[in-house]
Amino acid sequence: MAAVRRVLIQGGGVGGLTLAAALGQRGVEVDVLEASGPEAVLGVGLSQPNNALAALDEIGVRDACLAVGFAFEPLAIWNPAGVEVASIPPAEGRYGKPSNNAISRPVYNAILREAAEAAGARIRTGSTVWDVTEDADGVEVELATWTGKRTPPVRDQGAGSNRYDLVVGFDGVNSKIREHLFGDRYTPRFTGSACWRITMPRPADLTHIAFAMSGPAKAVLTPISDEQMYFGLVTPEPDNPRFDPADFSRLAKERMQGFSGRIGEMRDGITTDSYVSYAPLYHVTVREPWFRGRIAIAGDAAHTAPPHLAQGAAMAVEDAVTLAAALDEHPTLDRALQAWFERRRDRALFVADMSLALLKQETGGADLTPAETEMLELGIPGAQARIAQEAY
Ligand SMILES: Cc1cc2nc3c(=O)[nH]c(=O)nc-3n(C[C@H](O)[C@H](O)[C@H](O)COP(=O)(O)OP(=O)(O)OC[C@H]3O[C@@H](n4cnc5c(N)ncnc54)[C@H](O)[C@@H]3O)c2cc1C
């Protein structure tokens, strides 16, 4: 590959590991720095829409995901008592069947990690960038080690030279690489809502995603394997409160009080032993080139959206395989990064903007901008059709 021979990726999440595999498979030497260990991946699931599956096919892991996940076609709308009132067929497009596969996050992470390592990538957990110094020929990187979740990283002394042709920040919504490139210009904004996620046994007849609203609370039930499903609950939390994890199950159940029937039974099955996670939802979109010189950002670091189209990780995977392709196709780094950004910008920002507009609409729509109101005329089916028909 003419544009790069050695690449450092900060962030070993969905996007970072996909890029590591895609570059490694092209003979590039890749190091991945991941702040946490593999055990830290949240024990919940996510949907892989068929555009994500197509991108995953490029690194050879589509079938592995389908083998352990749960594939489905239509989406169901339930009333608050859990009775199906509508079935929405998947958008037809260029990416084929299945239209969706849902998978456990730790399992997904393990599949990507195995692919990255098989392609020769070195993954260092508990590790991060301390400082970068760029010159005309490369980037000199100083590393640091995380000794604990709540303590700052410690600079590695005497670790020697770490020189790369390119540094990519796939380090999520609070990206330090984004901060390095743009300072505080792109601070993530809280959306006013949060998502509770609870892993539970899958009822035999839950064979596709089901959505149900009760007042401002939205339940999203997703089968992620033959045995498991996850219950997602999006609720307004306007003050962005900090809760004690010990209270998560009680607080989640309180917010589900408006549901009854089979959804009520799922709620009543939640105990203090249930796995419950809580994630405030943020939004940040970088609207200028996602790179400067030899440093770039991608995935959530460049465009984080609420999960209202279930496409964030899909966009990260698309960013990754297209970045590897651009680095392969273009003779110089600058041209490769510019071509990649131009290819990705409109699609990724559309997903982020539409997702935020959908969240605002669901929570009353008071602060919708005219552009968002216009965008919402597409509706979810229209947005999904655009994503399914457009090439990534
Ligand atoms: C509730 C919820 C549900 C969602 N459901 C879906 C869905 O169904 N389908 C879908 O496609 N998307 C979904 N998403 C979005 C999806 O989770 C993200 O868009 C996706 O994980 C982004 O991938 P990424 O690799 O860019 O970032 P991340 O997955 O966030 O990975 C970033 C990695 O960088 C590491 N890191 C962070 N800082 C540093 C540092 N300083 N040094 C080293 N490492 C660092 C982190 O530990 C992490 O491993 C959902 C999001 C939420 C919040």
XYZ file of C-alpha atoms and ligand atoms in Angstrom:
445
model
C 0.000 0.000 0.000
C 1.685 3.186 -1.184
C -0.017 5.676 1.144
C 0.872 3.963 4.447
C 2.988 1.125 5.826
C 2.508 1.567 9.612
C -0.746 2.722 11.191
C -1.713 3.349 14.806
C -5.393 3.091 15.744
C -6.564 4.504 19.047
C -9.703 2.606 20.136
C -10.353 -1.108 19.819
C -14.142 -0.895 19.488
C -16.220 -1.919 16.483
C -14.645 0.591 14.100
C -11.039 0.370 15.285
C -10.922 -3.426 15.116
C -12.566 -3.473 11.678
C -9.979 -1.027 10.374
C -7.169 -3.057 11.983
C -8.398 -6.192 10.181
C -8.916 -4.396 6.849
C -5.442 -2.816 6.903
C -3.708 -5.912 8.253
C -5.225 -7.983 5.452
C -3.626 -5.537 2.994
C -0.195 -6.023 4.532
C -0.104 -2.859 6.635
C 1.568 -3.031 10.044
C -1.086 -2.055 12.590
C -1.020 -1.284 16.316
C -4.282 -0.789 18.227
C -4.349 0.982 21.572
C -7.438 0.185 23.614
C -8.084 1.874 26.949
C -9.961 -1.029 28.495
C -9.703 -4.815 28.468
C -12.007 -7.124 26.434
C -14.039 -7.852 29.600
C -15.109 -4.188 29.635
C -17.318 -4.489 26.533
C -20.909 -3.934 27.642
C -22.853 -7.164 27.916
C -25.701 -5.990 25.704
C -26.367 -6.306 22.012
C -26.724 -4.310 18.855
C -28.241 -4.661 15.402
C -26.127 -5.179 12.345
C -28.213 -3.878 9.432
C -27.364 -5.416 6.059
C -25.164 -2.480 5.046
C -22.990 -3.309 8.087
C -23.034 -6.995 7.138
C -21.826 -6.096 3.630
C -18.932 -4.088 5.067
C -18.124 -6.911 7.492
C -18.048 -9.294 4.542
C -15.095 -7.292 3.207
C -13.012 -8.420 6.194
C -14.470 -11.934 6.111
C -16.529 -11.950 9.335
C -20.104 -11.635 8.052
C -20.803 -15.363 8.291
C -19.282 -15.612 11.770
C -21.666 -12.858 12.926
C -24.666 -14.532 11.300
C -23.727 -17.877 12.872
C -23.939 -16.543 16.437
C -26.432 -13.684 16.064
C -30.154 -13.572 15.368
C -31.228 -12.583 11.858
C -34.625 -11.042 11.161
C -36.589 -9.162 8.498
C -39.641 -7.075 9.546
C -39.789 -4.743 12.556
C -42.879 -4.991 14.748
C -44.734 -2.208 16.498
C -46.428 -3.291 19.713
C -48.895 -1.418 21.885
C -47.830 -0.804 25.524
C -49.386 -4.150 26.481
C -47.123 -6.000 24.065
C -49.708 -6.749 21.377
C -48.436 -6.372 17.813
C -50.277 -3.596 15.983
C -48.112 -3.243 12.880
C -45.329 -4.977 11.024
C -42.908 -2.885 8.971
C -41.128 -4.693 6.137
C -37.412 -4.004 5.725
C -36.295 -1.425 3.182
C -35.351 -2.999 -0.134
C -31.939 -2.033 -1.383
C -28.558 -3.144 -2.589
C -27.360 -5.100 0.464
C -29.450 -8.306 0.319
C -30.722 -10.643 3.016
C -30.839 -10.925 5.907
C -31.861 -7.308 6.383
C -30.716 -7.375 10.000
C -28.696 -9.481 12.377
C -28.586 -8.688 16.085
C -25.632 -9.846 18.130
C -24.194 -9.646 21.636
C -21.615 -6.858 21.887
C -18.906 -8.921 23.621
C -19.340 -11.663 21.002
C -19.127 -9.112 18.175
C -16.028 -7.566 19.718
C -14.398 -11.018 20.042
C -15.089 -11.818 16.360
C -13.540 -8.521 15.219
C -10.588 -8.886 17.556
C -9.850 -12.361 16.227
C -10.012 -11.051 12.639
C -7.681 -8.154 13.465
C -5.154 -10.416 15.200
C -5.350 -13.008 12.420
C -4.424 -10.183 10.024
C -1.356 -9.447 12.143
C -2.578 -6.402 14.118
C -1.089 -5.962 17.598
C -3.701 -4.986 20.164
C -2.501 -3.376 23.372
C -5.181 -3.139 26.045
C -4.928 -0.676 28.937
C -3.048 1.625 26.601
C -3.487 5.039 25.017
C -1.720 7.851 23.199
C 0.076 10.273 25.528
C 1.312 12.688 22.899
C 1.845 12.919 19.155
C 4.386 14.945 17.206
C 3.911 15.154 13.475
C 6.518 15.971 10.850
C 6.573 15.746 7.069
C 7.367 12.016 7.000
C 5.467 10.582 9.923
C 3.982 10.823 13.396
C 6.015 10.173 16.529
C 3.757 8.760 19.232
C 4.356 8.600 22.964
C 2.279 5.983 24.746
C 0.668 5.809 28.167
C -0.774 3.043 30.330
C -4.086 3.070 32.164
C -3.664 1.647 35.656
C -7.344 1.870 36.591
C -10.672 3.103 35.304
C -10.777 6.183 37.523
C -7.101 7.124 37.440
C -5.445 9.080 34.623
C -3.063 7.243 32.280
C 0.632 7.196 33.169
C 3.160 8.138 30.500
C 5.331 5.176 29.431
C 8.955 6.011 30.191
C 11.720 4.807 27.909
C 9.314 2.982 25.606
C 11.398 3.958 22.603
C 10.262 5.368 19.312
C 6.796 4.654 17.948
C 6.676 6.063 14.498
C 3.667 5.763 12.204
C 2.544 6.978 8.784
C -0.985 7.562 10.066
C -2.790 7.775 13.420
C -6.554 7.092 13.418
C -8.790 7.991 16.361
C -11.582 5.416 16.497
C -11.880 6.308 20.165
C -15.569 6.974 20.483
C -17.772 9.864 21.510
C -15.241 11.393 23.923
C -12.364 11.041 21.466
C -9.026 12.427 22.623
C -7.767 12.377 19.045
C -10.689 14.628 18.029
C -9.713 16.943 20.883
C -6.117 16.921 19.648
C -7.261 17.936 16.143
C -10.031 20.402 16.962
C -9.674 21.424 20.631
C -13.091 21.929 22.253
C -14.864 22.865 19.015
C -16.773 19.573 18.933
C -17.823 18.864 22.492
C -20.562 16.174 22.586
C -23.996 17.550 23.490
C -26.368 15.658 25.752
C -29.638 14.935 23.923
C -31.846 15.004 27.021
C -32.507 11.245 26.786
C -30.798 8.084 27.940
C -30.959 4.372 27.186
C -31.335 1.593 29.717
C -30.378 -1.862 28.490
C -31.176 -5.140 30.182
C -30.119 -8.573 28.967
C -32.767 -11.272 29.505
C -33.875 -14.664 28.132
C -35.506 -14.475 24.686
C -39.159 -15.555 24.554
C -39.458 -18.195 21.811
C -41.814 -16.045 19.735
C -39.647 -12.892 19.810
C -38.133 -13.421 16.392
C -37.572 -9.803 15.327
C -37.180 -6.359 16.865
C -40.310 -4.958 18.485
C -40.879 -1.313 19.468
C -43.480 -0.045 21.950
C -44.148 3.428 23.346
C -45.721 4.239 26.692
C -45.851 7.983 27.234
C -42.319 9.279 26.677
C -40.716 5.853 27.283
C -39.773 3.748 24.251
C -39.099 0.031 24.629
C -37.007 -1.766 22.011
C -36.899 -5.541 22.319
C -34.113 -7.178 20.341
C -33.388 -10.914 20.020
C -29.584 -11.291 19.995
C -29.255 -15.093 19.955
C -31.440 -18.173 20.270
C -31.205 -17.822 24.033
C -30.974 -14.091 24.710
C -32.664 -10.781 23.967
C -32.040 -7.316 25.228
C -34.599 -4.871 26.453
C -33.676 -1.320 25.490
C -35.594 1.511 27.095
C -35.132 5.106 25.938
C -36.359 7.684 28.462
C -36.132 11.458 28.802
C -33.619 12.311 31.543
C -33.466 16.078 31.041
C -31.007 16.873 33.852
C -28.515 14.196 32.780
C -28.531 12.644 36.255
C -25.792 10.410 37.632
C -27.245 7.231 39.098
C -25.648 4.666 41.363
C -25.348 1.413 39.332
C -26.786 -0.413 42.354
C -30.074 1.419 41.647
C -30.189 0.758 37.872
C -32.625 -2.165 37.985
C -35.061 -0.359 40.321
C -34.913 2.873 38.291
C -35.373 1.056 34.985
C -38.402 -0.803 36.340
C -39.940 2.440 37.616
C -39.658 3.897 34.124
C -41.394 0.828 32.645
C -44.509 1.167 34.782
C -46.646 2.239 31.803
C -46.095 -1.120 30.065
C -48.268 -4.145 30.765
C -49.054 -7.594 29.352
C -45.983 -9.411 28.099
C -43.805 -6.292 28.358
C -44.957 -5.922 31.966
C -43.962 -9.547 32.570
C -40.488 -8.856 31.174
C -40.222 -5.830 33.494
C -41.345 -7.879 36.488
C -38.652 -10.439 35.713
C -35.899 -7.832 36.244
C -34.152 -8.313 39.585
C -31.167 -6.708 41.300
C -29.110 -9.540 39.767
C -30.127 -8.607 36.193
C -27.498 -7.048 33.960
C -28.632 -3.437 33.489
C -26.619 -0.706 31.804
C -27.401 2.992 31.569
C -26.117 5.250 28.801
C -26.905 8.969 28.475
C -27.271 9.701 24.750
C -24.969 12.271 23.152
C -24.630 13.861 19.756
C -21.574 15.264 18.019
C -20.903 15.757 14.316
C -17.646 17.027 12.858
C -18.569 19.031 9.768
C -15.108 19.677 8.367
C -12.540 17.161 7.114
C -12.016 14.363 9.626
C -8.239 14.612 9.316
C -5.326 16.962 9.414
C -1.985 15.888 8.039
C -1.384 12.332 9.252
C -4.043 12.193 11.959
C -7.684 11.259 11.337
C -10.838 10.427 13.263
C -13.662 8.060 12.315
C -16.750 6.345 13.716
C -18.329 7.872 16.816
C -15.296 10.149 17.228
C -16.415 11.956 14.047
C -20.200 11.425 14.206
C -22.043 10.181 17.275
C -25.814 9.891 17.103
C -28.575 8.566 19.330
C -29.426 4.979 18.324
C -32.743 5.840 16.641
C -31.778 4.270 13.306
C -29.553 1.569 14.871
C -26.808 2.569 12.442
C -23.949 4.050 14.544
C -21.783 0.946 14.625
C -22.732 0.254 11.004
C -21.356 3.685 10.065
C -18.163 2.963 12.035
C -17.676 -0.311 10.144
C -18.362 1.416 6.822
C -15.885 4.189 7.744
C -13.277 1.532 8.469
C -13.507 -0.526 5.290
C -13.734 2.552 3.072
C -10.720 4.126 4.773
C -8.667 0.978 4.156
C -9.834 0.937 0.536
C -8.979 4.613 0.007
C -5.495 4.119 1.459
C -5.081 1.249 -0.978
C -6.389 3.096 -4.026
C -4.629 6.465 -3.752
C -0.909 7.036 -4.145
C -0.613 9.665 -1.398
C -2.024 9.870 2.109
C -3.507 13.305 1.587
C -5.458 12.263 -1.491
C -6.604 9.059 0.165
C -7.931 10.840 3.260
C -9.649 13.553 1.234
C -11.316 11.010 -1.077
C -12.396 8.924 1.927
C -13.886 11.923 3.745
C -15.799 13.015 0.639
C -17.127 9.498 0.188
C -18.284 9.181 3.814
C -19.386 12.681 4.910
C -22.934 12.945 3.566
C -23.980 9.415 4.444
C -22.602 9.402 8.000
C -23.871 12.900 8.794
C -27.305 12.060 7.349
C -27.576 9.111 9.746
C -26.432 11.237 12.702
C -28.717 14.181 11.904
C -31.767 12.060 11.130
C -31.257 10.052 14.331
C -31.158 13.230 16.403
C -34.261 14.597 14.638
C -36.117 11.343 15.408
C -35.172 11.574 19.064
C -36.377 15.188 19.227
C -39.636 14.236 17.512
C -40.225 11.419 19.994
C -39.686 13.746 22.941
C -42.175 16.389 21.807
C -40.327 18.126 18.996
C -40.118 21.496 20.757
C -36.522 22.198 19.711
C -36.642 20.833 16.161
C -34.895 23.095 13.659
C -36.528 23.810 10.259
C -33.921 21.567 8.588
C -34.732 18.721 10.990
C -38.475 19.165 10.440
C -37.917 18.905 6.697
C -35.729 15.835 7.154
C -38.424 14.133 9.224
C -40.770 14.188 6.222
C -38.779 11.147 5.068
C -39.887 9.179 8.127
C -38.021 6.118 9.396
C -38.938 3.982 6.325
C -37.669 6.713 3.994
C -34.424 7.073 5.931
C -33.917 3.313 5.958
C -34.623 3.140 2.227
C -31.990 5.799 1.550
C -29.403 3.944 3.640
C -30.301 0.620 1.980
C -30.161 1.996 -1.568
C -27.093 4.220 -1.359
C -23.642 2.684 -1.763
C -21.383 3.160 1.262
C -27.982 2.541 23.541
C -27.249 2.381 22.244
C -27.671 1.433 21.319
C -27.029 1.310 20.077
N -27.464 0.380 19.192
C -26.866 0.288 17.985
C -27.311 -0.674 17.017
O -28.241 -1.451 17.276
N -26.666 -0.729 15.816
C -25.637 0.102 15.503
O -25.091 0.022 14.382
N -25.190 1.022 16.411
C -25.771 1.116 17.631
N -25.309 2.025 18.551
C -24.175 2.890 18.205
C -22.851 2.174 18.384
O -22.724 1.630 19.677
C -21.687 3.128 18.125
O -21.970 3.959 17.044
C -20.415 2.335 17.830
O -20.069 1.570 18.961
C -19.284 3.263 17.415
O -18.134 2.505 17.174
P -16.673 3.155 17.367
O -15.716 2.064 17.120
O -16.602 4.404 16.597
O -16.649 3.608 18.898
P -16.771 2.720 20.196
O -17.527 1.466 19.943
O -17.255 3.644 21.259
O -15.280 2.301 20.513
C -14.346 3.232 20.985
C -13.253 2.456 21.697
O -12.211 3.355 22.027
C -11.770 3.112 23.346
N -11.210 4.369 23.824
C -11.877 5.494 24.178
N -11.013 6.439 24.558
C -9.767 5.904 24.422
C -8.476 6.402 24.667
N -8.268 7.646 25.100
N -7.415 5.575 24.438
C -7.612 4.298 24.009
N -8.826 3.790 23.759
C -9.891 4.582 23.968
C -13.025 2.666 24.072
O -12.702 1.915 25.237
C -13.734 1.841 23.014
O -13.344 0.499 23.045
C -25.933 2.150 19.789
C -25.501 3.088 20.723
C -26.141 3.207 21.938
C -25.652 4.230 22.930
